[in-house]
Short mmCIF file of C-alpha atoms and ligand atoms in Angstrom, two decimals:
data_model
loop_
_atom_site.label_atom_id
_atom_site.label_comp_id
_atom_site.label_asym_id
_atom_site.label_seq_id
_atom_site.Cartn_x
_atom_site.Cartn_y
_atom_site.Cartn_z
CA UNK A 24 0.00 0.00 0.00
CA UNK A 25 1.63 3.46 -0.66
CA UNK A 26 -0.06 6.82 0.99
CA UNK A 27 0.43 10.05 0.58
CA UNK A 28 0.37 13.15 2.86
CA UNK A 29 -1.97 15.73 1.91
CA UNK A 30 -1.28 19.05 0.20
CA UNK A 31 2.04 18.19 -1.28
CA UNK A 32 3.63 17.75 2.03
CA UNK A 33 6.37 15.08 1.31
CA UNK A 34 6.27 12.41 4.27
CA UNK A 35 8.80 11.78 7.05
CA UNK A 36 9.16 8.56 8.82
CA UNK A 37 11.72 9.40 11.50
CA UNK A 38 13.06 6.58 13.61
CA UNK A 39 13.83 7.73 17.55
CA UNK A 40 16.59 4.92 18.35
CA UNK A 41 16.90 6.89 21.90
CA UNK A 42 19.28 5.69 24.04
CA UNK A 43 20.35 2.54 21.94
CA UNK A 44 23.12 1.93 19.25
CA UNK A 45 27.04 2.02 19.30
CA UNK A 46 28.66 4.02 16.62
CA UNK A 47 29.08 -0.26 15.37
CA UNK A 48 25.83 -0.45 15.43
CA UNK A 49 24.93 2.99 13.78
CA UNK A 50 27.12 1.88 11.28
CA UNK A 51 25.27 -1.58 10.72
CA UNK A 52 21.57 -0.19 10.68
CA UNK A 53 22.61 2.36 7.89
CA UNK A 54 24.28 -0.49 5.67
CA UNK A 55 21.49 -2.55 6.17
CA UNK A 56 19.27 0.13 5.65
CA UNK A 57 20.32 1.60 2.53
CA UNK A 58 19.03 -1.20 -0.07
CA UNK A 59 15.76 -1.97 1.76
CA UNK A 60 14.76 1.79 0.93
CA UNK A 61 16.61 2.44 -2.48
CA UNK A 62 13.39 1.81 -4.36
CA UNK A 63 11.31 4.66 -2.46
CA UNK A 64 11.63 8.22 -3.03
CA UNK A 65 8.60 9.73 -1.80
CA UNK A 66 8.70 9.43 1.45
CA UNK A 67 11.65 11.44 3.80
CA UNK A 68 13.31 9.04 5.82
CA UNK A 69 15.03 9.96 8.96
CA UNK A 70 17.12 8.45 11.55
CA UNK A 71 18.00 9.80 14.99
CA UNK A 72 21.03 8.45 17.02
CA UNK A 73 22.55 9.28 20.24
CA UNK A 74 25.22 12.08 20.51
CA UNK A 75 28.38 9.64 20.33
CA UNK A 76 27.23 7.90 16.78
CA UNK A 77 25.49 11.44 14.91
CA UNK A 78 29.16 12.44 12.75
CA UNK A 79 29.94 8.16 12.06
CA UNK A 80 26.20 7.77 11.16
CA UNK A 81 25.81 11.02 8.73
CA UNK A 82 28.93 10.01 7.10
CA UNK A 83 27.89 6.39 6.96
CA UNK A 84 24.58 8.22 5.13
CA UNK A 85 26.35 10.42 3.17
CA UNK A 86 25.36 10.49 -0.59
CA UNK A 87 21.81 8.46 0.35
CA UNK A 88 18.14 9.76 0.95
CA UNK A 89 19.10 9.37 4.86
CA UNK A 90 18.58 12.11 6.63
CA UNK A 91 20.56 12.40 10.12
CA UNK A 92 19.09 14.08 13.19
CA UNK A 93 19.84 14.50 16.93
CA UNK A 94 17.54 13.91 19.62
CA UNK A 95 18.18 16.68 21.71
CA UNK A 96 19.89 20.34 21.57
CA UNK A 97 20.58 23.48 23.85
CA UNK A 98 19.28 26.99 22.74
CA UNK A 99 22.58 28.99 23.12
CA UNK A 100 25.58 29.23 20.74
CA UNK A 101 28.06 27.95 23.72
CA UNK A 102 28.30 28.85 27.17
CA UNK A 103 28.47 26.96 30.61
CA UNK A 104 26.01 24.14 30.17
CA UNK A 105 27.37 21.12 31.10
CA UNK A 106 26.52 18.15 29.54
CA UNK A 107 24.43 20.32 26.64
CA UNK A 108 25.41 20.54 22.57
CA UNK A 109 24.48 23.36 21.03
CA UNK A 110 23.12 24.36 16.95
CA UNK A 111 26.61 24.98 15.42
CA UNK A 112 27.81 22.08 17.27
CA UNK A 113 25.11 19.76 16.03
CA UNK A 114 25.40 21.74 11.98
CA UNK A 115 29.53 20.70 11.99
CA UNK A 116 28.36 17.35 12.50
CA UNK A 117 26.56 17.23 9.32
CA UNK A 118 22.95 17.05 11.07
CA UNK A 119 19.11 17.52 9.26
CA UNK A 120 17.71 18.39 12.34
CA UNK A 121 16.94 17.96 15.79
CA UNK A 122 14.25 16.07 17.91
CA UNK A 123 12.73 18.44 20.73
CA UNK A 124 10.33 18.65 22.99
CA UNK A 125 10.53 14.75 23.51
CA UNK A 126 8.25 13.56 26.53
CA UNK A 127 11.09 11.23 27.36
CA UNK A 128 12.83 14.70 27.84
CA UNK A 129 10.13 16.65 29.42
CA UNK A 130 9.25 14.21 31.96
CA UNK A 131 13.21 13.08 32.98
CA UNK A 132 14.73 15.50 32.21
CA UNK A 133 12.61 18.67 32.77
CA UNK A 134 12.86 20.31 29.63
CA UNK A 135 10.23 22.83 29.83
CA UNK A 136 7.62 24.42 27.08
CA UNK A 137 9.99 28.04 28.19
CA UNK A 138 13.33 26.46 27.17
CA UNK A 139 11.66 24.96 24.29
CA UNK A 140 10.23 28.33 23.15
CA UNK A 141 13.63 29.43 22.71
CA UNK A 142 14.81 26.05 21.04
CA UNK A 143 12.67 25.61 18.16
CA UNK A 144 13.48 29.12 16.65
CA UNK A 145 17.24 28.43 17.58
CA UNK A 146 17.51 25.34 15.51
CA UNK A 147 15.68 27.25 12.73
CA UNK A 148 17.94 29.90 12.79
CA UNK A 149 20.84 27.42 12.35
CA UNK A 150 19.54 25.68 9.59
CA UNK A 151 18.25 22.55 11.29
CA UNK A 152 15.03 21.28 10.87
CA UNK A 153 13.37 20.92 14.44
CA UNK A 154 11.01 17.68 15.17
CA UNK A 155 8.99 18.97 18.01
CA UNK A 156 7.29 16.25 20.20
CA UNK A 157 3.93 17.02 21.70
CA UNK A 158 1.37 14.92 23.40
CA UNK A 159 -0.85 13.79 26.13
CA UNK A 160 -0.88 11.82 29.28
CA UNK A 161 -3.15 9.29 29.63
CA UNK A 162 -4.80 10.85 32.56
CA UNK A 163 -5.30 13.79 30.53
CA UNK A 164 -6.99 12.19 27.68
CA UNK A 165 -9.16 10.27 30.06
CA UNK A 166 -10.07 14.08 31.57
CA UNK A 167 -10.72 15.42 28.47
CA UNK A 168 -7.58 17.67 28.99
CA UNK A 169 -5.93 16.22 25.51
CA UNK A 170 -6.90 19.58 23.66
CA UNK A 171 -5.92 21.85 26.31
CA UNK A 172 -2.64 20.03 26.18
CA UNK A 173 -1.69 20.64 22.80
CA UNK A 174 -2.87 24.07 22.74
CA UNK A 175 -0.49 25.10 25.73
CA UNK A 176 2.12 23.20 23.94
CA UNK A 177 1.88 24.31 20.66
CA UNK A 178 1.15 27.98 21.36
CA UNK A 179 3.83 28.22 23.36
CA UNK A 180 6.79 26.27 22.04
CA UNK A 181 6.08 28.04 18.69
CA UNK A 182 5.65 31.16 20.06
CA UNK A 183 8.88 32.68 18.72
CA UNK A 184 8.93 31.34 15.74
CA UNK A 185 7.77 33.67 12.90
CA UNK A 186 4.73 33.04 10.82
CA UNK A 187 6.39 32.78 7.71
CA UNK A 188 8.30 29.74 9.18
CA UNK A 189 6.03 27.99 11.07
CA UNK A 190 5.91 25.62 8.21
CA UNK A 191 9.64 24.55 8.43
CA UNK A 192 8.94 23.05 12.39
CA UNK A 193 8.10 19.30 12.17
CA UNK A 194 5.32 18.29 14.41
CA UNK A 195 5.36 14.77 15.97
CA UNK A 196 2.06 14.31 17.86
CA UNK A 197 3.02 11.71 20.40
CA UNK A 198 0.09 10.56 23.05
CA UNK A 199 2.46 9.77 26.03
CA UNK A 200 0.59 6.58 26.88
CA UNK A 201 1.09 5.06 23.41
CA UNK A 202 4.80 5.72 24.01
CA UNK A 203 6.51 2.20 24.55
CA UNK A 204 3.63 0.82 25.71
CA UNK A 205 2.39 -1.29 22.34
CA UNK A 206 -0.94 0.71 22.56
CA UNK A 207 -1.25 2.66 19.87
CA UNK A 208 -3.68 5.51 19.45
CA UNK A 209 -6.88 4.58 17.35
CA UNK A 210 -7.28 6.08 13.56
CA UNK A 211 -9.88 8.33 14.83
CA UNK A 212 -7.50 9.81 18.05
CA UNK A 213 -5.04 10.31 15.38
CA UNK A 214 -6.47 11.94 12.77
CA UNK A 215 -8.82 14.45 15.55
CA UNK A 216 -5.46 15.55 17.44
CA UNK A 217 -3.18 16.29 14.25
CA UNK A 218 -6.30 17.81 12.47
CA UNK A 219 -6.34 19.60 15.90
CA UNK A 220 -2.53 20.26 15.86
CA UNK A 221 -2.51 21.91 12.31
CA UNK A 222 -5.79 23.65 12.82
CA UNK A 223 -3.23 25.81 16.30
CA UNK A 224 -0.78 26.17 13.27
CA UNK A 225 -3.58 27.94 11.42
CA UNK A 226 -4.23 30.14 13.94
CA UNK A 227 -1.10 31.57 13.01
CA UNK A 228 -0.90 31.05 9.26
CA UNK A 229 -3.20 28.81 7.09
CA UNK A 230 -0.57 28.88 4.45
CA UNK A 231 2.01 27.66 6.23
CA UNK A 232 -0.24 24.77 8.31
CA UNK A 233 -0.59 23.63 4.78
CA UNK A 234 2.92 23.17 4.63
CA UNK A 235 3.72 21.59 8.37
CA UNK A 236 4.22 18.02 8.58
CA UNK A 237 2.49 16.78 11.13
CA UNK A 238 3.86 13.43 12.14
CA UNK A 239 2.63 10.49 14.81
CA UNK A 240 4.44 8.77 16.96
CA UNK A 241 3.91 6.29 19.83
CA UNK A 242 4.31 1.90 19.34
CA UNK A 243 4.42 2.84 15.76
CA UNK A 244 5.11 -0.92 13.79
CA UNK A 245 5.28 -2.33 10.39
CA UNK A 246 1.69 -3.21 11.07
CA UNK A 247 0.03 -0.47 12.36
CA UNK A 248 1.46 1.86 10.68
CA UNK A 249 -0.69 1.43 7.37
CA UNK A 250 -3.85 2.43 9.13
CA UNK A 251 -2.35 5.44 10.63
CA UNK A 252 -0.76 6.80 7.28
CA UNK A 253 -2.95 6.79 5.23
CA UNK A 254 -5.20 9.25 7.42
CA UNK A 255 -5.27 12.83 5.58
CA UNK A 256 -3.62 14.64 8.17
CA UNK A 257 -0.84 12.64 8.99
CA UNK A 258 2.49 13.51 6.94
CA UNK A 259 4.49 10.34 8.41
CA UNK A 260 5.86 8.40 11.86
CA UNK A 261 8.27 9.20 14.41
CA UNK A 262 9.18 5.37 15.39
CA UNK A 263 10.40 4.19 18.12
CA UNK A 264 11.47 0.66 19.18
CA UNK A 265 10.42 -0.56 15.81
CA UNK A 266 13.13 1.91 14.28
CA UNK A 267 15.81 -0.77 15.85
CA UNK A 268 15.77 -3.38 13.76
CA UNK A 269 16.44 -2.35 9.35
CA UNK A 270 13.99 -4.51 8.00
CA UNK A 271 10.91 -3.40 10.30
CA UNK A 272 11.92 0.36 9.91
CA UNK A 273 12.13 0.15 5.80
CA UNK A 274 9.27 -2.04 5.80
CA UNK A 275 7.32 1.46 7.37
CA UNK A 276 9.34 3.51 5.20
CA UNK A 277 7.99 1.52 2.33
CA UNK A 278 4.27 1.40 2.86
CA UNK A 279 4.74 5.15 3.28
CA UNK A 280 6.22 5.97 -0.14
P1 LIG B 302 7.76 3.66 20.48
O1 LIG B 302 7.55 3.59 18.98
O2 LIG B 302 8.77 2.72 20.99
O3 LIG B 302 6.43 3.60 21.20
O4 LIG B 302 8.36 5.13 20.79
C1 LIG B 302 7.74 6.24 20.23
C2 LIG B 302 8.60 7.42 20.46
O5 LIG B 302 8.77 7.87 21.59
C3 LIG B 302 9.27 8.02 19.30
O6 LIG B 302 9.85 9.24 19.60
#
């Protein structure tokens, strides 16, 4: 089956590996990878390793359709922030983009809706393409909280970025308690929260919600990912533990594109 996102948006399918994947490994994945998804070319495909593999796995990618991205990045240029990498630092590498906003992140790490505010216009003024994560918990789906969510979300981690580029952010709509958990959100929740998501973007600039990908993630697999992508609203997958292995990730890839 092949799908297409609507209004000429060109589809990602991302894989999060998170914290898994020596640069050996990195290495492996993107041989492996490479002819499983030389026959499809409309559909994005993106992978996302930790820190330590990014520069082995771009240049392993170098020359393909794989895009690269990080999973994390600081808002300043440099300064004292241990631990943190910052846009230039990620661009030398060779980088697409970056993941932010991840729940993983929010909830472990407490990144915060004000530090991402200042991130997703800082990796668009580097020249990286930012995947920002937003979703719900389950307790506020079950409240009815799940639109109140991603309006406090969206409003304000796109708050600085201007109009006219609003359609450069990736979205990846991520219900938190689909995350890891094998239950994946139903058609129906899909389609009504990224409908929801682009309709905030709108608010903004209907031009360029027309442009936004809007992707879903949470126990994304080879087999429930047809369902999902062929909804009109949703421009691809940010995968998870199914982005581990090279033949379940191209086998999404390919029943995208
Ligand atoms: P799983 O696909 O493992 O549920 O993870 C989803 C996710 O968090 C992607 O960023």
């Amino acid at each position: 089956m092949s799908t297409s996102a609507g209004a000429g948006r060109t589809p990602l399918i991302a894989g999060n590996w998170k914290m898994h994947k020596t640069i050996a490994e990195a290495k492996g994945f993107i041989e492996a990878l490479l002819p499983l998804v030389a026959a499809t070319d409309r559909v994005d495909v993106g992978v996302c390793p930790p820190f330590p593999a990014l520069k082995p796995t771009v240049d392993a990618a170098r020359g393909s359709r794989v895009q690269v991205f990080a999973q994390n990045m600081h808002q300043e240029e440099h300064g004292a922030f241990t631990g943190e990498v910052s846009p230039p630092m990620l661009l030398e590498l060779g980088v697409h983009g970056t993941i932010v906003g991840h729940s993983e992140r929010r909830e472990l790490f407490g990144e915060t809706d004000r530090a991402l505010a200042q991130k997703v216009p800082a990796a668009l003024d580097a020249g990286l393409t930012p995947i920002l994560c937003v979703g719900e918990t389950e307790e506020e789906r079950e409240s009815g909280d799940t639109e109140r969510k991603l309006r406090h979300q969206i409003q304000e981690d796109l708050a600085r970025v201007p109009a006219e580029r609003l359609g450069e952010v990736v979205i990846a709509y991520e219900p938190i308690w689909a995350i890891g958990t094998g239950l994946v959100a139903t058609p129906e929740q899909a389609q009504e929260a990224i409908a929801f998501i682009r309709a905030l973007v709108a608010d903004r600039s209907r031009e360029q919600a027309e442009r936004t990908r809007v992707l879903y993630g949470g126990s994304v697999t080879a087999e429930s990912c047809q369902e999902l992508l062929a909804l009109p609203d949703i421009d691809g997958a940010l995968v998870g533990g199914a982005s581990l292995d090279p033949e379940s990730f191209a086998t999404i890839v390919n029943a995208t594109g």
